[in-house]
C-alpha positions as a LaTeX table, in Angstrom:
\begin{tabular}{lrrr}
\hline
Residue & $x$ (\AA) & $y$ (\AA) & $z$ (\AA) \\
\hline
Met1 & $-8.52$ & 20.82 & $-18.98$ \\
Asp2 & $-10.18$ & 21.50 & $-15.64$ \\
Asn3 & $-7.75$ & 22.42 & $-12.92$ \\
Phe4 & $-8.46$ & 19.86 & $-10.23$ \\
Ser5 & $-5.25$ & 20.67 & $-8.32$ \\
Asp6 & $-6.55$ & 24.16 & $-7.48$ \\
Lys7 & $-10.09$ & 22.91 & $-6.85$ \\
Phe8 & $-8.76$ & 20.32 & $-4.42$ \\
Leu9 & $-6.73$ & 22.90 & $-2.50$ \\
Asp10 & $-9.66$ & 25.34 & $-2.47$ \\
Arg11 & $-11.72$ & 22.74 & $-0.61$ \\
Leu12 & $-9.25$ & 22.86 & 2.26 \\
Glu13 & $-9.67$ & 26.64 & 2.54 \\
Lys14 & $-13.48$ & 26.37 & 2.79 \\
Tyr15 & $-13.67$ & 23.94 & 5.71 \\
Asp16 & $-14.28$ & 25.09 & 9.26 \\
Gln17 & $-10.66$ & 26.09 & 9.86 \\
Tyr18 & $-10.70$ & 24.86 & 13.44 \\
Thr19 & $-11.42$ & 21.30 & 12.31 \\
Pro20 & $-8.53$ & 18.94 & 13.18 \\
Ala21 & $-6.46$ & 18.06 & 10.10 \\
Ile22 & $-3.30$ & 16.26 & 11.25 \\
Ala23 & $-2.40$ & 14.61 & 14.55 \\
Asp24 & 1.39 & 14.52 & 14.65 \\
Ser25 & 3.72 & 13.84 & 17.62 \\
Asn26 & 0.98 & 14.22 & 20.22 \\
Lys27 & $-0.12$ & 17.55 & 18.76 \\
Val28 & $-3.27$ & 18.10 & 16.71 \\
Tyr29 & $-3.07$ & 20.69 & 13.93 \\
Ser30 & $-6.17$ & 22.37 & 12.53 \\
Tyr31 & $-6.91$ & 23.05 & 8.87 \\
Lys32 & $-6.10$ & 26.70 & 9.62 \\
Glu33 & $-2.61$ & 25.74 & 10.77 \\
Leu34 & $-2.16$ & 23.40 & 7.81 \\
Asn35 & $-3.18$ & 26.12 & 5.33 \\
Leu36 & $-1.01$ & 28.77 & 6.99 \\
Leu37 & 2.04 & 26.53 & 6.84 \\
Lys38 & 1.25 & 25.71 & 3.21 \\
Lys39 & 1.17 & 29.45 & 2.39 \\
Lys40 & 4.50 & 29.96 & 4.16 \\
Tyr41 & 6.08 & 27.27 & 2.00 \\
Ile42 & 4.49 & 28.74 & $-1.13$ \\
Leu43 & 6.31 & 32.04 & $-0.49$ \\
Glu44 & 9.62 & 30.26 & 0.06 \\
Leu45 & 9.19 & 28.15 & $-3.06$ \\
Gln46 & 8.29 & 31.17 & $-5.20$ \\
Glu47 & 11.41 & 32.95 & $-3.97$ \\
Lys48 & 13.84 & 30.10 & $-4.68$ \\
Thr49 & 12.42 & 27.80 & $-7.34$ \\
Ser50 & 10.91 & 27.96 & $-10.80$ \\
Lys51 & 7.60 & 26.60 & $-11.98$ \\
Tyr52 & 7.83 & 22.90 & $-12.96$ \\
Asp53 & 11.04 & 22.30 & $-11.05$ \\
Thr54 & 11.17 & 18.85 & $-9.43$ \\
Ile55 & 11.56 & 18.50 & $-5.65$ \\
Ala56 & 12.18 & 15.32 & $-3.68$ \\
Ile57 & 10.35 & 15.42 & $-0.34$ \\
Ile58 & 12.40 & 13.25 & 2.00 \\
Gly59 & 10.72 & 11.80 & 5.06 \\
Asp60 & 7.50 & 10.26 & 6.24 \\
Tyr61 & 4.22 & 11.95 & 7.16 \\
Ser62 & 4.51 & 15.09 & 9.26 \\
Ile63 & 2.75 & 18.44 & 9.35 \\
Asn64 & 5.75 & 19.82 & 7.44 \\
Thr65 & 5.95 & 17.23 & 4.64 \\
Ile66 & 2.18 & 17.38 & 4.10 \\
Ser67 & 2.06 & 21.20 & 4.05 \\
Phe68 & 5.07 & 21.34 & 1.75 \\
Leu69 & 3.47 & 18.82 & $-0.63$ \\
Leu70 & 0.34 & 20.99 & $-0.82$ \\
Ala71 & 2.46 & 24.08 & $-1.49$ \\
Cys72 & 4.20 & 22.31 & $-4.37$ \\
Ile73 & 0.87 & 21.29 & $-5.85$ \\
Lys74 & $-0.37$ & 24.88 & $-5.68$ \\
Ile75 & 2.52 & 26.42 & $-7.64$ \\
Arg76 & 3.01 & 23.49 & $-10.04$ \\
Ile77 & 6.17 & 21.92 & $-8.70$ \\
Asn78 & 6.79 & 18.27 & $-9.61$ \\
Val79 & 6.99 & 16.23 & $-6.41$ \\
Val80 & 8.77 & 13.01 & $-5.45$ \\
Pro81 & 7.82 & 11.68 & $-1.98$ \\
Ile82 & 10.69 & 9.51 & $-0.72$ \\
Val83 & 10.89 & 7.72 & 2.61 \\
Lys84 & 14.54 & 7.54 & 3.61 \\
Asp85 & 15.94 & 4.07 & 2.92 \\
Val86 & 19.06 & 2.49 & 1.42 \\
His87 & 17.96 & 3.51 & $-2.08$ \\
Tyr88 & 16.92 & 7.08 & $-1.37$ \\
Met89 & 19.91 & 8.89 & $-2.95$ \\
Glu90 & 19.58 & 6.79 & $-6.08$ \\
Lys91 & 15.87 & 7.61 & $-6.19$ \\
Ile92 & 16.55 & 11.33 & $-5.92$ \\
Lys93 & 18.95 & 11.19 & $-8.87$ \\
Glu94 & 16.70 & 9.04 & $-11.04$ \\
Ser95 & 13.65 & 11.21 & $-10.36$ \\
Gly96 & 15.30 & 14.26 & $-11.92$ \\
Ala97 & 14.89 & 16.25 & $-8.69$ \\
Lys98 & 16.64 & 19.64 & $-8.69$ \\
Trp99 & 15.70 & 20.34 & $-5.08$ \\
Ile100 & 15.48 & 18.38 & $-1.84$ \\
Phe101 & 13.13 & 19.12 & 1.05 \\
Glu102 & 14.18 & 17.47 & 4.29 \\
Ser103 & 13.85 & 18.29 & 8.00 \\
Asn104 & 11.81 & 21.44 & 7.38 \\
Ser105 & 14.24 & 23.02 & 4.90 \\
Phe106 & 14.98 & 22.67 & 1.22 \\
Phe107 & 18.14 & 23.08 & $-0.79$ \\
Lys108 & 19.37 & 22.73 & $-4.36$ \\
Phe109 & 20.56 & 19.37 & $-5.64$ \\
Asp110 & 23.03 & 19.05 & $-8.51$ \\
Asn111 & 20.87 & 17.13 & $-10.97$ \\
Asp112 & 20.35 & 17.97 & $-14.64$ \\
Val113 & 18.31 & 14.90 & $-15.57$ \\
Lys114 & 15.14 & 15.77 & $-17.51$ \\
Tyr115 & 12.44 & 13.46 & $-18.80$ \\
Glu116 & 10.10 & 13.77 & $-21.76$ \\
Ile117 & 7.19 & 12.26 & $-19.80$ \\
Val118 & 7.46 & 14.93 & $-17.09$ \\
Asn119 & 7.90 & 17.68 & $-19.68$ \\
Lys120 & 4.73 & 16.48 & $-21.41$ \\
Ile121 & 2.73 & 16.77 & $-18.18$ \\
Asn122 & 4.14 & 20.23 & $-17.49$ \\
Ala123 & 3.39 & 21.39 & $-21.04$ \\
Ser124 & $-0.31$ & 20.81 & $-20.29$ \\
Gly125 & $-0.11$ & 23.15 & $-17.29$ \\
Asp126 & $-0.03$ & 20.28 & $-14.83$ \\
Ser127 & 2.60 & 19.03 & $-12.38$ \\
Ala128 & 3.78 & 15.47 & $-11.88$ \\
Met129 & 4.08 & 13.14 & $-8.93$ \\
Val130 & 6.78 & 10.47 & $-9.12$ \\
Leu131 & 6.28 & 7.40 & $-6.93$ \\
Phe132 & 8.79 & 4.59 & $-6.60$ \\
Ser133 & 7.80 & 0.95 & $-6.48$ \\
Ser134 & 8.88 & $-1.13$ & $-3.49$ \\
Gly135 & 11.70 & $-2.85$ & $-5.39$ \\
Ser136 & 10.80 & $-6.18$ & $-3.78$ \\
Thr137 & 11.30 & $-8.02$ & $-7.07$ \\
Gly138 & 14.04 & $-5.84$ & $-8.53$ \\
Lys139 & 15.16 & $-2.24$ & $-8.88$ \\
Pro140 & 12.58 & 0.33 & $-7.65$ \\
Lys141 & 10.73 & 1.79 & $-10.63$ \\
Ala142 & 10.04 & 5.53 & $-10.90$ \\
Ile143 & 6.36 & 5.86 & $-11.82$ \\
Val144 & 5.05 & 9.18 & $-13.19$ \\
His145 & 1.54 & 10.44 & $-12.43$ \\
Ser146 & $-0.38$ & 13.53 & $-13.41$ \\
Leu147 & $-1.33$ & 15.25 & $-10.15$ \\
Asn148 & $-4.31$ & 16.85 & $-11.84$ \\
Met149 & $-5.77$ & 13.46 & $-12.77$ \\
Leu150 & $-4.94$ & 11.91 & $-9.40$ \\
Leu151 & $-6.71$ & 14.73 & $-7.56$ \\
Lys152 & $-9.73$ & 14.65 & $-9.87$ \\
Ser153 & $-10.80$ & 11.34 & $-8.34$ \\
Tyr154 & $-11.23$ & 12.97 & $-4.90$ \\
Met155 & $-13.46$ & 15.86 & $-5.96$ \\
Glu156 & $-16.76$ & 14.03 & $-5.37$ \\
Lys157 & $-15.88$ & 12.84 & $-1.85$ \\
Lys158 & $-18.42$ & 13.68 & 0.84 \\
Leu159 & $-17.34$ & 15.50 & 3.99 \\
Arg160 & $-17.34$ & 13.25 & 7.05 \\
Ser161 & $-14.77$ & 14.62 & 9.50 \\
Ile162 & $-13.57$ & 11.35 & 10.97 \\
Asn163 & $-10.13$ & 10.18 & 12.11 \\
Met164 & $-8.07$ & 7.92 & 9.84 \\
Leu165 & $-4.73$ & 6.30 & 10.52 \\
Leu166 & $-2.00$ & 7.35 & 8.08 \\
Phe167 & $-0.53$ & 3.87 & 8.10 \\
Leu168 & 0.55 & 3.08 & 4.54 \\
Met169 & 3.71 & 5.03 & 3.80 \\
Phe170 & 4.09 & 8.57 & 2.46 \\
Asp171 & 5.82 & 7.37 & $-0.72$ \\
His172 & 3.28 & 4.58 & $-1.37$ \\
Ile173 & 0.23 & 4.95 & $-3.64$ \\
Gly174 & $-1.94$ & 3.56 & $-0.84$ \\
Gly175 & $-0.50$ & 6.09 & 1.61 \\
Ile176 & $-1.02$ & 8.99 & $-0.82$ \\
Asn177 & $-4.58$ & 7.76 & $-1.37$ \\
Thr178 & $-5.26$ & 7.77 & 2.38 \\
Leu179 & $-3.79$ & 11.27 & 2.75 \\
Phe180 & $-5.84$ & 12.71 & $-0.13$ \\
Asn181 & $-8.96$ & 10.99 & 1.23 \\
Val182 & $-8.35$ & 12.59 & 4.63 \\
Leu183 & $-7.97$ & 16.05 & 3.13 \\
Ala184 & $-10.84$ & 15.68 & 0.64 \\
Thr185 & $-13.31$ & 14.75 & 3.39 \\
Ala186 & $-12.28$ & 17.31 & 6.05 \\
Ser187 & $-11.07$ & 14.45 & 8.19 \\
Cys188 & $-8.05$ & 14.14 & 10.47 \\
Gly189 & $-5.02$ & 12.02 & 9.57 \\
Val190 & $-3.30$ & 10.43 & 12.56 \\
Ile191 & 0.46 & 9.83 & 12.25 \\
Val192 & 2.16 & 6.99 & 14.12 \\
Glu193 & 5.94 & 6.94 & 13.93 \\
Glu194 & 6.45 & 3.31 & 14.96 \\
Arg195 & 4.35 & 1.36 & 12.47 \\
Lys196 & 5.78 & $-1.99$ & 13.53 \\
Asn197 & 4.96 & $-1.36$ & 17.18 \\
Met198 & 1.51 & $-2.89$ & 17.60 \\
Lys199 & 0.98 & $-1.21$ & 20.96 \\
Ser200 & 1.65 & 2.20 & 19.42 \\
Ile201 & $-0.95$ & 1.53 & 16.75 \\
Ala202 & $-3.54$ & 0.29 & 19.25 \\
Lys203 & $-2.82$ & 3.20 & 21.59 \\
Ala204 & $-3.34$ & 5.69 & 18.73 \\
Ile205 & $-6.65$ & 4.05 & 17.75 \\
Glu206 & $-7.86$ & 4.32 & 21.33 \\
Lys207 & $-6.57$ & 7.86 & 21.94 \\
Tyr208 & $-7.80$ & 9.44 & 18.71 \\
Lys209 & $-10.89$ & 7.24 & 18.30 \\
Ile210 & $-9.79$ & 6.25 & 14.81 \\
Ser211 & $-12.64$ & 5.08 & 12.59 \\
Ile212 & $-10.74$ & 3.86 & 9.51 \\
Leu213 & $-7.66$ & 1.66 & 9.55 \\
Pro214 & $-6.06$ & 1.10 & 6.12 \\
Ala215 & $-3.62$ & $-1.80$ & 6.37 \\
Ser216 & $-2.15$ & $-4.88$ & 4.73 \\
Pro217 & $-3.05$ & $-8.51$ & 5.54 \\
Ser218 & 0.47 & $-9.08$ & 6.93 \\
Phe219 & 0.06 & $-6.19$ & 9.35 \\
Leu220 & $-3.41$ & $-7.32$ & 10.40 \\
Asn221 & $-2.08$ & $-10.79$ & 11.13 \\
Leu222 & 0.70 & $-9.32$ & 13.31 \\
Phe223 & $-1.90$ & $-7.16$ & 15.03 \\
Leu224 & $-3.95$ & $-10.25$ & 15.89 \\
Met225 & $-0.93$ & $-12.27$ & 17.00 \\
Ser226 & 0.21 & $-9.47$ & 19.34 \\
Gly227 & $-3.08$ & $-9.56$ & 21.27 \\
Val228 & $-3.11$ & $-5.75$ & 21.69 \\
Tyr229 & $-6.81$ & $-5.67$ & 20.82 \\
Leu230 & $-7.36$ & $-7.18$ & 24.30 \\
Glu231 & $-5.44$ & $-4.36$ & 26.02 \\
Tyr232 & $-6.91$ & $-1.27$ & 24.35 \\
Asp233 & $-10.37$ & 0.07 & 23.55 \\
Leu234 & $-10.64$ & $-0.22$ & 19.77 \\
Ser235 & $-14.42$ & 0.18 & 19.64 \\
Ser236 & $-14.10$ & 3.36 & 17.54 \\
Leu237 & $-13.02$ & 1.28 & 14.51 \\
Lys238 & $-15.75$ & 1.14 & 11.88 \\
Phe239 & $-13.80$ & 0.19 & 8.74 \\
Ile240 & $-10.67$ & $-1.80$ & 8.11 \\
Thr241 & $-9.55$ & $-1.57$ & 4.50 \\
Tyr242 & $-6.95$ & $-3.96$ & 3.19 \\
Gly243 & $-4.95$ & $-4.45$ & 0.02 \\
Thr244 & $-1.35$ & $-4.59$ & $-1.31$ \\
Glu245 & $-1.32$ & $-8.42$ & $-1.08$ \\
Lys246 & $-3.76$ & $-11.32$ & $-0.98$ \\
Met247 & $-5.84$ & $-11.75$ & 2.17 \\
Pro248 & $-5.96$ & $-15.41$ & 3.31 \\
Asp249 & $-9.53$ & $-16.57$ & 3.90 \\
Thr250 & $-8.54$ & $-18.02$ & 7.29 \\
Leu251 & $-7.09$ & $-14.69$ & 8.42 \\
Leu252 & $-10.16$ & $-12.75$ & 7.29 \\
Glu253 & $-12.38$ & $-15.12$ & 9.25 \\
Lys254 & $-10.27$ & $-14.61$ & 12.41 \\
Leu255 & $-10.38$ & $-10.83$ & 11.95 \\
Arg256 & $-14.15$ & $-10.83$ & 11.57 \\
Asn257 & $-14.50$ & $-12.88$ & 14.73 \\
Val258 & $-12.34$ & $-10.47$ & 16.76 \\
Phe259 & $-13.68$ & $-7.25$ & 15.19 \\
Ser260 & $-17.30$ & $-8.29$ & 14.82 \\
Asn261 & $-18.61$ & $-4.71$ & 14.56 \\
Val262 & $-16.08$ & $-3.63$ & 11.93 \\
Arg263 & $-16.74$ & $-3.67$ & 8.20 \\
Phe264 & $-13.86$ & $-5.10$ & 6.16 \\
His265 & $-13.36$ & $-3.72$ & 2.68 \\
Gln266 & $-10.87$ & $-4.92$ & 0.10 \\
Thr267 & $-9.25$ & $-2.17$ & $-1.93$ \\
Phe268 & $-7.38$ & $-2.58$ & $-5.17$ \\
Gly269 & $-4.67$ & $-0.53$ & $-6.74$ \\
Thr270 & $-1.10$ & $-0.41$ & $-7.91$ \\
Ser271 & 1.48 & 2.35 & $-8.08$ \\
Glu272 & 0.93 & 2.38 & $-11.85$ \\
Ile273 & $-2.88$ & 2.70 & $-12.02$ \\
Gly274 & $-3.73$ & 4.38 & $-8.73$ \\
Ile275 & $-6.41$ & 3.18 & $-6.31$ \\
Thr276 & $-9.58$ & 1.82 & $-7.89$ \\
Gln277 & $-13.02$ & 2.04 & $-6.29$ \\
Thr278 & $-14.38$ & $-1.42$ & $-5.47$ \\
Ser279 & $-17.54$ & $-3.12$ & $-4.29$ \\
Thr280 & $-17.51$ & $-6.60$ & $-2.77$ \\
Tyr281 & $-19.34$ & $-9.89$ & $-3.00$ \\
Asn282 & $-18.08$ & $-12.55$ & $-0.61$ \\
Asp283 & $-14.31$ & $-12.61$ & $-1.23$ \\
Phe284 & $-14.63$ & $-11.16$ & $-4.73$ \\
Ile285 & $-14.44$ & $-7.50$ & $-5.76$ \\
Arg286 & $-15.95$ & $-5.52$ & $-8.60$ \\
Leu287 & $-13.70$ & $-2.86$ & $-10.10$ \\
Glu288 & $-15.57$ & 0.42 & $-10.54$ \\
Asn289 & $-14.89$ & 3.25 & $-13.00$ \\
Val290 & $-12.09$ & 1.46 & $-14.85$ \\
Asp291 & $-11.82$ & $-0.69$ & $-17.95$ \\
Tyr292 & $-10.20$ & $-4.07$ & $-17.54$ \\
Lys293 & $-9.61$ & $-7.33$ & $-19.36$ \\
Ile294 & $-8.30$ & $-10.73$ & $-18.32$ \\
Val295 & $-5.76$ & $-12.52$ & $-20.50$ \\
Asp296 & $-4.47$ & $-15.96$ & $-19.43$ \\
Asn297 & $-5.85$ & $-15.25$ & $-15.95$ \\
Glu298 & $-3.79$ & $-12.03$ & $-15.67$ \\
Leu299 & $-5.56$ & $-8.74$ & $-14.98$ \\
Tyr300 & $-5.03$ & $-5.76$ & $-17.31$ \\
Ile301 & $-6.44$ & $-2.35$ & $-16.35$ \\
Lys302 & $-6.96$ & 1.03 & $-18.02$ \\
Ser303 & $-7.92$ & 3.93 & $-15.76$ \\
Glu304 & $-8.09$ & 7.73 & $-15.64$ \\
Thr305 & $-5.58$ & 7.79 & $-12.78$ \\
Gln306 & $-3.12$ & 5.60 & $-14.66$ \\
Ser307 & 0.49 & 6.72 & $-14.71$ \\
Leu308 & 2.16 & 7.86 & $-17.90$ \\
Gly309 & 4.97 & 5.35 & $-17.53$ \\
Tyr310 & 8.35 & 4.74 & $-15.91$ \\
Leu311 & 11.34 & 7.04 & $-15.87$ \\
Asn312 & 13.95 & 4.35 & $-15.31$ \\
Ser313 & 12.50 & 1.16 & $-16.73$ \\
Asp314 & 11.06 & $-0.46$ & $-19.79$ \\
Asn315 & 7.43 & 0.54 & $-20.45$ \\
Ser316 & 6.33 & $-2.71$ & $-22.08$ \\
Ser317 & 3.82 & $-3.33$ & $-19.27$ \\
Phe318 & 1.85 & $-0.40$ & $-20.69$ \\
Gly319 & 0.23 & $-1.74$ & $-23.85$ \\
Asn320 & $-0.44$ & 0.24 & $-27.01$ \\
Asp321 & $-4.15$ & $-0.14$ & $-26.28$ \\
Gly322 & $-3.73$ & 1.70 & $-22.97$ \\
Tyr323 & $-4.03$ & $-1.34$ & $-20.70$ \\
Phe324 & $-1.50$ & $-1.95$ & $-17.96$ \\
Ala325 & $-0.45$ & $-5.52$ & $-17.17$ \\
Thr326 & $-0.87$ & $-5.67$ & $-13.38$ \\
Gly327 & 0.81 & $-9.06$ & $-12.89$ \\
Asp328 & $-2.14$ & $-10.12$ & $-10.71$ \\
Leu329 & $-3.73$ & $-13.50$ & $-11.38$ \\
Val330 & $-7.49$ & $-13.61$ & $-10.87$ \\
Glu331 & $-10.58$ & $-15.79$ & $-10.75$ \\
Thr332 & $-14.01$ & $-14.46$ & $-11.74$ \\
Cys333 & $-17.62$ & $-15.00$ & $-10.75$ \\
Met334 & $-20.95$ & $-13.47$ & $-11.77$ \\
Tyr335 & $-23.35$ & $-11.83$ & $-9.28$ \\
Asn336 & $-26.52$ & $-10.00$ & $-10.27$ \\
Gly337 & $-25.34$ & $-10.03$ & $-13.86$ \\
Lys338 & $-22.02$ & $-8.33$ & $-13.06$ \\
Glu339 & $-18.52$ & $-9.77$ & $-13.09$ \\
Tyr340 & $-16.49$ & $-9.86$ & $-9.88$ \\
Ile341 & $-12.85$ & $-10.85$ & $-9.57$ \\
Lys342 & $-10.72$ & $-12.45$ & $-6.88$ \\
Ile343 & $-6.95$ & $-11.92$ & $-6.69$ \\
Ile344 & $-5.35$ & $-15.35$ & $-6.29$ \\
Gly345 & $-1.68$ & $-14.45$ & $-6.61$ \\
Arg346 & 1.07 & $-12.75$ & $-8.56$ \\
Asn347 & 2.60 & $-13.92$ & $-11.82$ \\
Lys348 & 6.10 & $-13.33$ & $-10.48$ \\
Glu349 & 5.43 & $-15.44$ & $-7.39$ \\
Met350 & 4.37 & $-18.53$ & $-9.33$ \\
Ile351 & 6.55 & $-21.57$ & $-8.58$ \\
Asn352 & 7.38 & $-23.88$ & $-11.52$ \\
Val353 & 7.87 & $-27.48$ & $-10.36$ \\
Gly354 & 8.86 & $-29.52$ & $-13.39$ \\
Gly355 & 6.44 & $-27.59$ & $-15.59$ \\
Glu356 & 3.60 & $-27.66$ & $-13.04$ \\
Lys357 & 2.57 & $-24.23$ & $-11.71$ \\
Val358 & 2.10 & $-23.63$ & $-7.98$ \\
Leu359 & 0.43 & $-20.55$ & $-6.49$ \\
Pro360 & 1.93 & $-19.86$ & $-3.05$ \\
Ser361 & $-1.38$ & $-18.50$ & $-1.74$ \\
Glu362 & $-3.17$ & $-21.76$ & $-2.54$ \\
Val363 & $-0.72$ & $-23.79$ & $-0.43$ \\
Glu364 & $-0.68$ & $-21.19$ & 2.36 \\
Glu365 & $-4.48$ & $-21.28$ & 2.61 \\
Val366 & $-4.34$ & $-25.02$ & 3.32 \\
Ile367 & $-1.53$ & $-24.83$ & 5.88 \\
Leu368 & $-3.02$ & $-21.84$ & 7.71 \\
Lys369 & $-6.02$ & $-24.00$ & 8.62 \\
Leu370 & $-3.82$ & $-25.99$ & 10.98 \\
Pro371 & $-4.63$ & $-24.72$ & 14.51 \\
Tyr372 & $-0.96$ & $-24.63$ & 15.55 \\
Val373 & 0.13 & $-22.48$ & 12.57 \\
Lys374 & 0.18 & $-18.76$ & 13.34 \\
Asp375 & 1.58 & $-17.72$ & 9.98 \\
Cys376 & 3.40 & $-19.20$ & 7.02 \\
Leu377 & 5.19 & $-18.34$ & 3.79 \\
Ile378 & 5.48 & $-20.48$ & 0.68 \\
Phe379 & 8.28 & $-19.75$ & $-1.79$ \\
Gly380 & 10.21 & $-21.45$ & $-4.56$ \\
Glu381 & 13.79 & $-22.64$ & $-4.31$ \\
Ser382 & 16.09 & $-23.90$ & $-7.06$ \\
Asn383 & 16.04 & $-27.65$ & $-7.65$ \\
Ala384 & 18.47 & $-29.49$ & $-9.96$ \\
Ile385 & 15.80 & $-31.97$ & $-11.10$ \\
Thr386 & 12.52 & $-30.05$ & $-11.23$ \\
Gly387 & 13.84 & $-26.51$ & $-11.70$ \\
Gln388 & 12.10 & $-25.35$ & $-8.53$ \\
Ser389 & 10.67 & $-26.95$ & $-5.42$ \\
Val390 & 8.15 & $-25.73$ & $-2.85$ \\
Ser391 & 9.56 & $-24.55$ & 0.49 \\
Leu392 & 7.78 & $-23.39$ & 3.62 \\
Lys393 & 8.60 & $-21.06$ & 6.50 \\
Val394 & 6.20 & $-21.38$ & 9.38 \\
Val395 & 5.48 & $-19.62$ & 12.68 \\
Leu396 & 4.05 & $-22.04$ & 15.26 \\
Asp397 & 1.90 & $-21.92$ & 18.37 \\
Leu398 & 3.16 & $-25.07$ & 20.08 \\
Lys399 & 0.66 & $-24.70$ & 22.93 \\
Glu400 & $-1.98$ & $-25.80$ & 20.42 \\
Ile401 & $-0.36$ & $-29.22$ & 20.12 \\
Gly402 & 0.72 & $-29.45$ & 23.77 \\
Ile403 & 4.48 & $-29.65$ & 23.23 \\
Glu404 & 7.42 & $-27.38$ & 23.91 \\
Lys405 & 9.59 & $-28.20$ & 20.92 \\
Ile406 & 9.42 & $-29.82$ & 17.50 \\
Ser407 & 12.11 & $-30.25$ & 14.84 \\
Asn408 & 11.87 & $-29.12$ & 11.23 \\
Ile409 & 11.89 & $-32.79$ & 10.14 \\
Glu410 & 9.07 & $-33.76$ & 12.52 \\
Leu411 & 6.98 & $-30.78$ & 11.46 \\
Lys412 & 7.62 & $-31.55$ & 7.79 \\
Lys413 & 6.19 & $-35.05$ & 8.29 \\
Lys414 & 3.09 & $-33.65$ & 10.04 \\
Ile415 & 2.48 & $-31.04$ & 7.35 \\
Arg416 & 3.06 & $-33.38$ & 4.42 \\
Ser417 & 0.70 & $-35.92$ & 5.99 \\
Tyr418 & $-1.94$ & $-33.22$ & 6.48 \\
Cys419 & $-1.59$ & $-31.92$ & 2.91 \\
Lys420 & $-1.55$ & $-35.24$ & 1.04 \\
Asp421 & $-5.32$ & $-35.41$ & 0.47 \\
Lys422 & $-5.72$ & $-31.64$ & 0.07 \\
Leu423 & $-3.03$ & $-30.74$ & $-2.46$ \\
Ala424 & $-1.39$ & $-32.33$ & $-5.48$ \\
Leu425 & 1.93 & $-33.95$ & $-4.56$ \\
Tyr426 & 4.04 & $-31.37$ & $-6.41$ \\
Lys427 & 2.40 & $-28.55$ & $-4.37$ \\
Ile428 & 3.26 & $-30.04$ & $-0.99$ \\
Pro429 & 6.32 & $-28.41$ & 0.65 \\
Ser430 & 9.47 & $-30.51$ & 0.35 \\
Lys431 & 11.34 & $-28.29$ & 2.81 \\
Val432 & 9.99 & $-26.89$ & 6.09 \\
Glu433 & 11.70 & $-24.33$ & 8.32 \\
Ile434 & 10.36 & $-23.18$ & 11.69 \\
Val435 & 10.93 & $-19.45$ & 12.29 \\
Glu436 & 10.01 & $-17.08$ & 15.12 \\
Tyr437 & 8.53 & $-14.55$ & 12.71 \\
Leu438 & 8.20 & $-13.88$ & 8.99 \\
Glu439 & 10.07 & $-11.00$ & 7.44 \\
Ile440 & 7.87 & $-8.22$ & 6.14 \\
Ser441 & 8.87 & $-5.20$ & 4.12 \\
Glu442 & 8.61 & $-1.56$ & 5.20 \\
Arg443 & 5.34 & $-1.57$ & 3.26 \\
Phe444 & 4.06 & $-4.47$ & 5.39 \\
Lys445 & 4.08 & $-7.11$ & 2.71 \\
Lys446 & 5.55 & $-10.58$ & 3.08 \\
Ile447 & 9.04 & $-10.78$ & 1.61 \\
Arg448 & 8.76 & $-13.72$ & $-0.74$ \\
Ser449 & 11.47 & $-13.17$ & $-3.37$ \\
Lys450 & 14.52 & $-15.43$ & $-3.34$ \\
Gly451 & 13.04 & $-17.46$ & $-0.54$ \\
Lys452 & 13.34 & $-14.72$ & 2.04 \\
\hline
\end{tabular}
């Protein structure tokens, strides 16, 4: 097996070493500084640890966590990036980590858990990366990747030396993808500590002339609603990539109107299969360099960057034929003789109203067309008669309808009247709640489970 881990790291040594690599806390570090810090950590790791030990790296992006990650890759240490949250100690234990790196130091952790999947990767001379799922629909799952195979997909990247925002989190497959893209292209990754502060994001884009902004639709909607694009010079933006959840057509249209010189590109990936290359046609995407099939409208994927399975959960989503059940529901279309797909929702988010299935995104698309609706969330609630009913949380712009206040009951009447010739009766919300904002997760996705 080719050693892509070493080849990837060798690239970083061959760049012009004065090229900016990481912008962190108002300081810009060069590739020389990044490589020197990596070598320092390599010496410390070789002194204290053994090959194929597992280390949990606690924290978000920083020059230290990134350098330490690269050092671990170099000497074949299994790595577990973990952003500190309420589950982080449980994640450390379940990952099998023997060591913890936090706040620029690492120490031993009393953990004797070992896993056959990780041992199998190590037996091939490779190290593992364990990523945890968000846990939005249950317990966070520990997902095991081969670092060698993950890094292989970045070896053909062309050098472009641009600035990218490290927005998606350090323990997220999208965040890891952005980081590896930065390093593989001799670019500079810009770290912003306050992701939910729209002014901080806009200020960073202006200051560092960021060209690529990887984000989620929920974040992009907040960015628009904040109006910060009117206060800062964001003309450096050339690409906005989006994924992690469905992009409403109405939101994409608004974004294109505001950022008329920016190219929008939909990405696709999951923590289990990695990030897949895509090309686009209208609102559809074509999945490149992977095998896939569609069964009962659900997408199944088999890829080189696919994980080997879970450490702490049932592996039934990984079929015997090598295909992973993504849980994404899709539509298809043909263009120039090739099949393109469109993500229309998630299996787990489907609402069952007396046996009739309701996709939240379908209802949201209709309601978001109302000029006084800034944002909305459709979710299912228990119903004694139908099993579930459709409920709506909505953020309003009352200036659009020229009033200062409206009750939930009044708004419900307006929305139901508007929807009656656009949606089947069972899809129309039976409960409406006006809220100041919608809750989003740390990974900037709408929190839809259990009606939250």
